[in-house]
XYZ file of C-alpha atoms in Angstrom:
528
model
C -94.515 -2.588 -21.662
C -91.824 -4.649 -23.559
C -91.366 -8.143 -23.217
C -88.034 -8.764 -21.588
C -85.619 -11.511 -22.445
C -84.510 -13.893 -19.373
C -81.305 -12.348 -18.669
C -79.704 -15.742 -18.106
C -80.004 -16.222 -21.843
C -77.328 -13.484 -22.182
C -73.783 -13.323 -21.688
C -72.229 -11.039 -19.289
C -72.176 -7.350 -20.304
C -70.251 -4.657 -18.635
C -72.401 -1.751 -19.745
C -75.702 -2.809 -20.761
C -77.926 -2.776 -17.560
C -81.126 -3.562 -18.969
C -82.625 -4.945 -22.355
C -86.169 -4.748 -23.897
C -86.213 -7.801 -26.337
C -88.697 -10.277 -27.718
C -88.766 -12.902 -25.004
C -87.469 -16.369 -25.352
C -84.147 -18.108 -25.568
C -84.545 -19.453 -28.633
C -83.704 -16.301 -30.743
C -80.606 -17.199 -32.474
C -77.980 -15.186 -34.188
C -76.154 -16.327 -37.346
C -72.633 -17.015 -37.534
C -72.570 -14.509 -40.396
C -74.426 -13.096 -43.105
C -74.828 -13.766 -46.633
C -72.588 -11.645 -48.761
C -75.377 -9.448 -49.944
C -77.081 -9.380 -46.575
C -75.483 -6.101 -45.149
C -76.621 -4.822 -41.830
C -77.106 -1.097 -41.875
C -76.659 1.108 -39.098
C -77.817 4.795 -38.653
C -76.092 7.376 -36.611
C -75.804 11.216 -36.178
C -71.885 10.929 -35.431
C -70.124 11.327 -38.661
C -66.486 11.328 -38.805
C -64.683 14.411 -39.112
C -61.487 12.780 -40.744
C -60.674 9.479 -41.627
C -57.156 9.610 -40.114
C -56.625 8.423 -36.505
C -53.733 10.743 -35.880
C -55.806 13.475 -36.313
C -59.716 12.969 -34.794
C -60.411 12.985 -31.162
C -63.868 13.063 -31.569
C -67.015 10.514 -33.020
C -64.605 9.610 -35.672
C -63.689 6.901 -33.366
C -66.839 4.873 -33.920
C -65.564 4.195 -37.618
C -61.851 3.532 -36.405
C -62.797 0.734 -33.845
C -64.121 -1.424 -36.798
C -61.751 -0.675 -39.442
C -58.394 -0.368 -37.527
C -56.786 -2.467 -34.920
C -55.383 -1.397 -31.424
C -52.673 -3.345 -29.231
C -55.195 -3.838 -26.573
C -58.832 -3.757 -26.493
C -62.020 -4.517 -24.429
C -63.737 -7.768 -25.854
C -67.265 -8.610 -25.063
C -67.746 -8.671 -21.338
C -64.218 -7.337 -20.362
C -63.617 -4.740 -17.876
C -59.785 -4.685 -18.273
C -57.836 -4.291 -21.400
C -57.138 -7.346 -23.382
C -54.636 -8.217 -26.237
C -55.853 -7.629 -29.521
C -53.420 -6.994 -32.182
C -50.948 -7.958 -29.532
C -50.638 -11.505 -28.195
C -49.425 -9.950 -24.783
C -48.699 -6.951 -22.910
C -47.286 -5.976 -19.655
C -45.003 -3.801 -17.559
C -41.543 -5.343 -17.803
C -40.052 -3.051 -14.914
C -40.546 -2.374 -11.306
C -41.837 1.037 -11.647
C -44.474 0.799 -14.481
C -42.394 2.863 -16.864
C -41.725 0.252 -19.471
C -44.763 -1.267 -21.211
C -43.706 -4.097 -23.600
C -46.221 -5.609 -26.299
C -45.573 -8.793 -28.268
C -47.557 -8.805 -31.587
C -49.636 -11.795 -33.048
C -47.493 -13.541 -35.571
C -48.646 -13.055 -39.204
C -50.526 -10.026 -38.641
C -51.240 -7.853 -42.013
C -53.038 -4.860 -43.141
C -56.220 -5.107 -45.270
C -53.905 -4.403 -48.458
C -52.006 -7.389 -47.601
C -49.188 -5.471 -46.343
C -47.238 -6.860 -43.091
C -47.952 -5.426 -39.550
C -45.121 -5.537 -37.712
C -43.380 -3.789 -34.566
C -41.904 -1.049 -37.256
C -45.748 -0.314 -38.098
C -46.799 0.200 -34.711
C -43.649 2.365 -34.106
C -44.630 4.558 -36.808
C -48.187 4.774 -36.305
C -47.387 6.332 -32.617
C -44.376 8.478 -33.831
C -46.360 9.699 -36.604
C -49.453 10.908 -34.313
C -46.926 12.656 -32.246
C -45.116 14.315 -34.986
C -48.331 15.663 -36.381
C -49.488 16.828 -33.142
C -52.940 18.228 -34.133
C -53.857 20.830 -31.719
C -56.542 19.718 -29.463
C -55.861 16.147 -30.889
C -55.283 12.473 -29.708
C -51.506 12.933 -29.074
C -52.579 14.646 -25.726
C -53.389 11.087 -24.508
C -49.817 10.251 -24.690
C -48.439 12.890 -22.557
C -46.522 10.198 -20.319
C -44.952 8.549 -23.452
C -41.367 9.168 -23.663
C -40.323 7.104 -26.745
C -41.357 4.078 -28.706
C -38.872 1.215 -29.302
C -38.829 -2.184 -31.266
C -37.070 -5.271 -30.603
C -37.179 -7.571 -33.481
C -40.310 -7.774 -35.704
C -42.690 -8.355 -32.922
C -41.821 -6.575 -29.956
C -42.565 -3.048 -29.346
C -41.565 -1.220 -26.038
C -43.010 1.828 -24.651
C -40.763 3.868 -22.221
C -42.799 6.523 -19.925
C -41.518 9.557 -18.901
C -43.223 8.680 -15.194
C -45.201 5.810 -13.824
C -48.759 5.610 -15.272
C -51.098 2.611 -14.515
C -53.593 4.006 -17.126
C -51.383 3.535 -19.878
C -52.856 0.058 -20.947
C -56.130 1.794 -20.893
C -54.746 4.409 -23.350
C -53.597 1.574 -25.578
C -57.344 0.519 -26.205
C -58.368 3.617 -27.592
C -59.333 4.205 -31.419
C -56.797 7.046 -31.388
C -53.982 4.355 -30.969
C -55.018 2.870 -34.260
C -52.439 1.006 -35.945
C -51.742 2.288 -39.567
C -49.769 1.130 -42.639
C -46.449 2.883 -42.992
C -46.520 2.425 -46.699
C -49.988 4.281 -47.073
C -49.831 7.005 -44.714
C -47.510 10.195 -44.622
C -45.050 10.168 -41.605
C -45.558 13.965 -40.872
C -48.861 15.099 -42.049
C -52.576 13.611 -42.275
C -53.473 11.297 -45.088
C -56.048 13.040 -47.667
C -58.821 11.335 -49.333
C -61.557 8.666 -48.528
C -59.485 5.610 -48.311
C -58.391 3.603 -45.201
C -55.485 0.982 -44.791
C -56.193 -0.992 -41.433
C -56.040 -4.201 -39.874
C -59.404 -4.288 -38.357
C -62.385 -6.673 -38.729
C -63.615 -4.675 -41.655
C -62.213 -2.756 -44.545
C -63.657 0.361 -46.020
C -65.141 -0.487 -49.354
C -66.617 2.996 -50.089
C -67.007 6.295 -47.956
C -69.235 9.398 -48.784
C -68.636 12.235 -46.498
C -71.529 12.742 -44.445
C -73.621 10.243 -45.913
C -72.260 6.573 -45.551
C -69.472 4.160 -45.146
C -69.727 0.872 -46.531
C -67.701 -1.779 -44.508
C -67.038 -5.544 -45.706
C -65.304 -8.151 -43.866
C -61.364 -8.027 -43.854
C -59.918 -11.556 -44.836
C -56.548 -10.765 -43.311
C -57.959 -9.921 -39.870
C -56.315 -11.507 -37.104
C -57.769 -10.562 -33.601
C -60.607 -11.057 -30.760
C -63.450 -10.023 -32.706
C -65.551 -12.909 -33.973
C -67.745 -11.211 -36.879
C -71.209 -12.045 -37.179
C -71.912 -10.390 -40.348
C -70.162 -10.102 -43.442
C -70.624 -6.375 -44.170
C -72.182 -3.414 -42.484
C -73.293 -0.033 -43.919
C -73.146 2.987 -41.524
C -75.593 6.015 -42.658
C -74.763 9.417 -41.332
C -77.892 11.422 -40.093
C -78.271 15.003 -39.271
C -81.065 14.334 -36.677
C -82.875 11.897 -34.758
C -86.334 12.331 -36.540
C -84.633 11.255 -40.165
C -83.104 8.511 -38.568
C -85.557 6.821 -36.478
C -88.106 7.492 -39.588
C -85.614 5.410 -41.870
C -85.478 2.698 -39.075
C -89.472 2.414 -39.135
C -89.155 2.411 -43.018
C -86.909 -0.439 -42.662
C -84.230 1.645 -44.540
C -81.716 1.094 -41.681
C -81.601 -1.909 -39.105
C -80.540 -0.218 -36.066
C -79.631 3.028 -34.520
C -76.739 3.777 -32.021
C -76.041 7.496 -31.390
C -77.907 10.647 -31.503
C -81.307 9.263 -30.421
C -83.832 12.169 -29.100
C -85.438 11.586 -25.949
C -88.864 11.733 -27.438
C -88.091 8.906 -29.721
C -86.684 6.834 -26.680
C -89.963 7.761 -24.664
C -92.166 6.781 -27.475
C -90.495 3.769 -28.025
C -90.569 2.833 -24.321
C -94.441 3.149 -24.716
C -94.746 1.145 -27.686
C -97.197 -1.995 -27.388
C -95.847 -5.397 -27.924
C -97.009 -5.093 -31.427
C -94.044 -3.126 -32.302
C -91.299 -4.391 -34.553
C -88.586 -2.371 -33.136
C -86.754 -3.114 -29.954
C -85.198 -0.780 -27.643
C -81.961 -1.688 -25.680
C -81.182 0.743 -22.689
C -77.945 0.762 -21.012
C -76.042 2.585 -18.282
C -73.808 5.066 -19.966
C -70.861 7.116 -19.011
C -71.533 9.901 -21.728
C -71.594 13.328 -20.100
C -72.447 16.769 -21.073
C -70.727 20.102 -19.762
C -70.163 23.833 -20.515
C -66.564 25.402 -20.955
C -65.899 28.752 -19.910
C -63.297 30.708 -21.848
C -60.868 32.540 -19.463
C -59.976 35.036 -22.212
C -63.512 36.314 -22.547
C -63.800 39.519 -20.470
C -66.811 38.083 -18.596
C -66.311 34.450 -18.594
C -62.995 34.823 -17.100
C -64.193 36.190 -13.747
C -64.851 33.702 -11.383
C -67.949 35.185 -9.854
C -69.472 34.996 -12.967
C -68.802 31.347 -13.642
C -70.049 30.647 -9.850
C -73.046 32.592 -10.332
C -73.750 30.611 -13.433
C -73.297 27.471 -11.578
C -75.537 28.581 -8.392
C -78.369 29.092 -11.201
C -78.345 26.512 -13.308
C -81.141 23.689 -12.715
C -79.703 20.452 -13.974
C -83.071 18.496 -13.062
C -85.053 20.613 -15.260
C -82.785 20.098 -18.101
C -83.084 16.449 -17.335
C -86.830 16.432 -16.973
C -88.196 19.091 -19.599
C -85.726 18.377 -22.656
C -84.550 14.751 -22.099
C -87.752 13.426 -20.408
C -85.617 11.777 -17.701
C -83.504 9.663 -20.295
C -80.610 11.469 -18.735
C -79.817 12.047 -15.028
C -78.185 15.445 -13.599
C -74.498 15.148 -13.109
C -72.598 17.030 -10.201
C -69.203 16.055 -10.956
C -67.107 15.566 -14.205
C -66.841 12.028 -13.102
C -69.909 10.386 -13.967
C -71.833 7.795 -11.745
C -70.672 4.163 -11.987
C -67.058 5.101 -12.346
C -64.795 4.963 -9.560
C -64.190 8.448 -8.246
C -67.469 9.659 -8.792
C -68.765 12.382 -6.386
C -71.408 15.240 -5.805
C -68.741 18.270 -5.644
C -71.062 20.761 -7.506
C -74.199 20.155 -5.567
C -72.135 20.000 -2.188
C -70.956 23.319 -2.932
C -74.207 25.025 -4.360
C -77.363 22.923 -3.430
C -80.243 23.788 -5.128
C -80.380 26.329 -7.784
C -80.957 29.963 -6.068
C -81.104 33.231 -8.021
C -80.709 35.280 -4.540
C -77.161 33.395 -3.876
C -76.072 33.949 -7.283
C -77.023 37.486 -6.947
C -75.072 37.866 -3.726
C -72.159 36.164 -5.433
C -72.213 38.804 -8.172
C -72.727 41.770 -5.940
C -69.781 40.650 -3.773
C -67.343 41.120 -6.899
C -69.106 44.349 -7.642
C -71.294 43.232 -10.308
C -74.629 44.890 -10.557
C -75.489 44.964 -14.159
C -76.989 41.952 -16.178
C -73.834 39.846 -17.286
C -73.941 39.436 -20.961
C -72.574 36.003 -22.224
C -72.941 34.290 -25.756
C -73.364 30.449 -25.330
C -72.414 28.435 -28.363
C -73.476 24.484 -29.113
C -72.882 22.328 -32.153
C -76.328 21.813 -34.173
C -75.536 18.367 -35.710
C -73.319 16.253 -33.219
C -74.900 15.502 -30.112
C -78.665 15.199 -31.107
C -81.372 17.293 -31.850
C -82.295 18.112 -28.235
C -79.193 20.183 -27.804
C -80.754 23.556 -29.478
C -83.685 22.885 -26.852
C -81.246 22.367 -24.352
C -79.464 25.553 -24.798
C -82.737 27.314 -24.880
C -83.852 26.036 -21.539
C -80.241 27.113 -20.147
C -80.871 30.789 -21.404
C -84.459 30.636 -19.974
C -83.163 29.475 -16.613
C -80.261 32.292 -16.688
C -82.466 35.349 -17.777
C -85.348 34.435 -15.650
C -82.898 34.834 -12.561
C -82.460 38.558 -13.811
C -78.726 38.186 -13.426
C -78.014 37.417 -17.009
C -78.674 38.380 -20.481
C -77.941 35.303 -23.008
C -77.344 34.965 -26.621
C -77.388 31.506 -28.117
C -75.561 30.572 -31.058
C -75.003 27.169 -33.098
C -72.959 26.004 -35.692
C -72.305 22.502 -37.673
C -69.561 20.298 -36.156
C -66.877 21.164 -38.564
C -67.349 24.603 -38.065
C -68.014 24.707 -34.213
C -64.865 22.377 -33.802
C -62.649 25.161 -35.507
C -64.313 27.982 -33.570
C -63.907 26.398 -30.266
C -60.228 25.429 -30.778
C -59.378 29.103 -31.906
C -60.887 30.349 -28.603
C -63.719 32.140 -30.284
C -66.295 31.262 -28.096
C -67.278 32.702 -24.288
C -69.235 29.671 -23.166
C -69.774 26.531 -25.327
C -71.069 23.087 -24.655
C -69.324 19.856 -25.093
C -70.093 16.214 -24.924
C -67.462 13.580 -23.685
C -67.758 9.871 -24.215
C -64.766 8.421 -22.287
C -61.553 7.095 -24.264
C -61.469 4.678 -21.318
C -63.390 3.760 -18.460
C -61.447 5.413 -15.648
C -61.679 8.719 -13.573
C -58.588 9.945 -14.941
C -60.272 10.106 -18.208
C -62.792 12.718 -17.217
C -60.250 14.856 -15.482
C -56.979 14.893 -16.963
C -58.149 15.471 -21.006
C -59.327 18.859 -19.558
C -56.565 20.454 -17.704
C -52.885 21.459 -18.609
C -51.504 23.785 -21.227
C -52.131 21.170 -24.022
C -55.568 19.778 -23.150
C -58.214 18.556 -25.642
C -60.164 21.767 -25.391
C -57.385 23.663 -26.540
C -58.162 26.330 -23.883
C -55.077 26.295 -21.419
C -56.289 25.364 -18.083
C -53.095 24.937 -15.942
C -53.962 23.373 -12.638
C -50.611 22.437 -11.097
C -52.190 20.819 -8.102
C -54.011 18.530 -10.301
C -51.425 18.008 -13.170
C -48.279 17.882 -11.193
C -49.490 16.191 -8.000
C -53.054 14.464 -7.832
C -52.932 12.874 -11.240
C -48.937 11.547 -11.015
C -49.789 10.179 -7.526
C -53.030 8.372 -8.863
C -51.173 7.037 -11.888
C -48.803 5.060 -9.535
C -51.748 3.067 -8.247
C -52.615 -0.153 -10.320
C -55.543 -0.809 -8.251
C -57.985 1.823 -9.271
C -60.222 1.316 -6.350
C -57.563 3.272 -4.373
C -57.586 6.242 -5.900
C -60.964 7.524 -4.931
C -59.537 10.421 -2.460
C -57.377 11.742 -5.271
C -59.917 12.050 -7.564
C -62.289 13.635 -5.321
C -59.641 16.066 -4.459
C -59.445 17.033 -7.961
C -63.043 17.625 -8.398
C -62.928 19.811 -5.474
C -60.455 22.088 -7.073
C -62.626 21.739 -10.589
C -65.620 23.251 -8.263
C -63.512 26.037 -6.827
C -62.491 27.264 -10.593
C -65.822 26.319 -12.097
C -63.885 26.512 -15.427
C -66.028 23.188 -16.456
C -69.604 22.991 -15.674
C -71.187 19.490 -15.865
C -74.633 19.149 -16.677
C -75.774 15.818 -17.189
C -74.902 12.075 -17.591
C -76.602 9.855 -20.288
C -77.734 6.500 -20.848
C -76.966 4.412 -23.685
C -80.118 3.546 -26.086
C -80.113 1.560 -29.219
C -83.024 0.930 -31.303
C -83.291 -2.009 -33.698
C -85.327 -4.099 -36.054
C -86.634 -7.189 -34.273
C -84.518 -9.074 -37.033
C -81.294 -7.894 -35.463
C -79.548 -9.545 -32.741
C -76.307 -8.524 -30.996
C -77.288 -5.027 -30.135
C -77.445 -5.764 -26.246
C -73.601 -6.849 -26.472
C -72.027 -4.402 -28.816
C -71.218 -1.393 -26.908
C -67.377 -1.274 -25.492
C -67.209 0.346 -22.324
C -66.535 3.762 -24.054
C -69.927 3.171 -25.555
C -68.482 2.422 -29.133
C -70.196 0.206 -31.114
C -68.366 -3.184 -32.241
C -70.381 -3.764 -35.589
C -69.089 -7.487 -35.653
C -71.445 -8.081 -32.717
C -74.435 -7.784 -35.290
C -76.095 -10.539 -36.928
C -79.537 -11.414 -38.271
C -81.754 -13.959 -36.593
C -82.029 -17.107 -38.404
C -84.876 -19.117 -35.996
C -87.857 -17.528 -34.103
């Protein structure tokens, strides 16, 4: 068993539920590190691009630390708070005009001024580039951005949207330097011009990003180190080996279940700590309506009737994840169990009746696709288990294919895959963000899913409600519609695990509500 710190010694943390630490309140973090005392962090989530106008994926991990947004979630916050902004608020009576006033004297890391013009440029640029399935989709409610003087930015919306302040916290809304980024196309190369807590010193694609403190930074982050190197690994095994060999100090994305379980059973002599937290990461399957088999509702419903989420969670992930029966995970207002309510326990007999009622008597041939290097090394075994379940029912003939993320990403965006697996780390902690990105003509999956009842009625109605606890009924209605269609099939909900050297402090408070690591929270302990 692990020695656990008295939680009264810690500041409140919104996401992390339990922390395994060396005992005692006398473990102090330094207020910063020596210039050559770099903290090295490992992850399996490498950026796909360095340009925030393009990426809607794990690239956000880097953006959070080198760019700045108008609003963010400082440590312990559950509502958006000013960051590059000094203040923001709706300035009309209908939640359609949102105004932000910038901090005075903001600069980019290259010394250029960050003013209202730069903010407008950044938003207009993203919408102009409009990458298919990219982050511009988050701005569906935005009509225009205007400036008033050097420090005031006005966002005029097409319709009321109480989630808009949450959107502004996402790394997709990073403010970029107009003097360094082209207005109508992505920036090429390996340089970043941002205003975040760090600057990007060097970057090697697929290998590492070296960050150093940004002397021009003005914002809410209180940096506890002077430099961080992020190393990118292809799998959990290599990453954990590097941690044990003291080549890195901490891991924060892509740990395999076996590594978590092994560390949970490590003795008190272990020099590695495991930090465990509640998470809102989900895994789900997507059915392509252009595929001759996946487009048939009976096929999708039979698939949903056979799938055994509990077996996946237990056999593959060793109960480090939990079965998920709606797109909205546990812990987020609006969570439900719609798929369990409809299908109950897995049943091949019920699935057979569903297919027979639709005149399908032969085994259904489907190819399932997954990415080999994005969501951890258990993804391959997970899809092998799904194949086993489906084929053991006697109703399906399954082929599995995997590709590295860069190729996989292009494939699903071009509609190549009949069925494919995706992971979702929320842009912001609201049920809206587990439904809205996946529906409509221009959704994040680049596979049109037109559901007027959700896009034209349920979501607009819920967005008029500033008190988000009052929108449970709307989101449960949306989830019932998703269950009827089975275009999206939720599988499981993950927890957040970080493994860190005992020398590192701050891991327990470093995750924001979207489970993106705030590197500035990490430090080295200076007293024992």
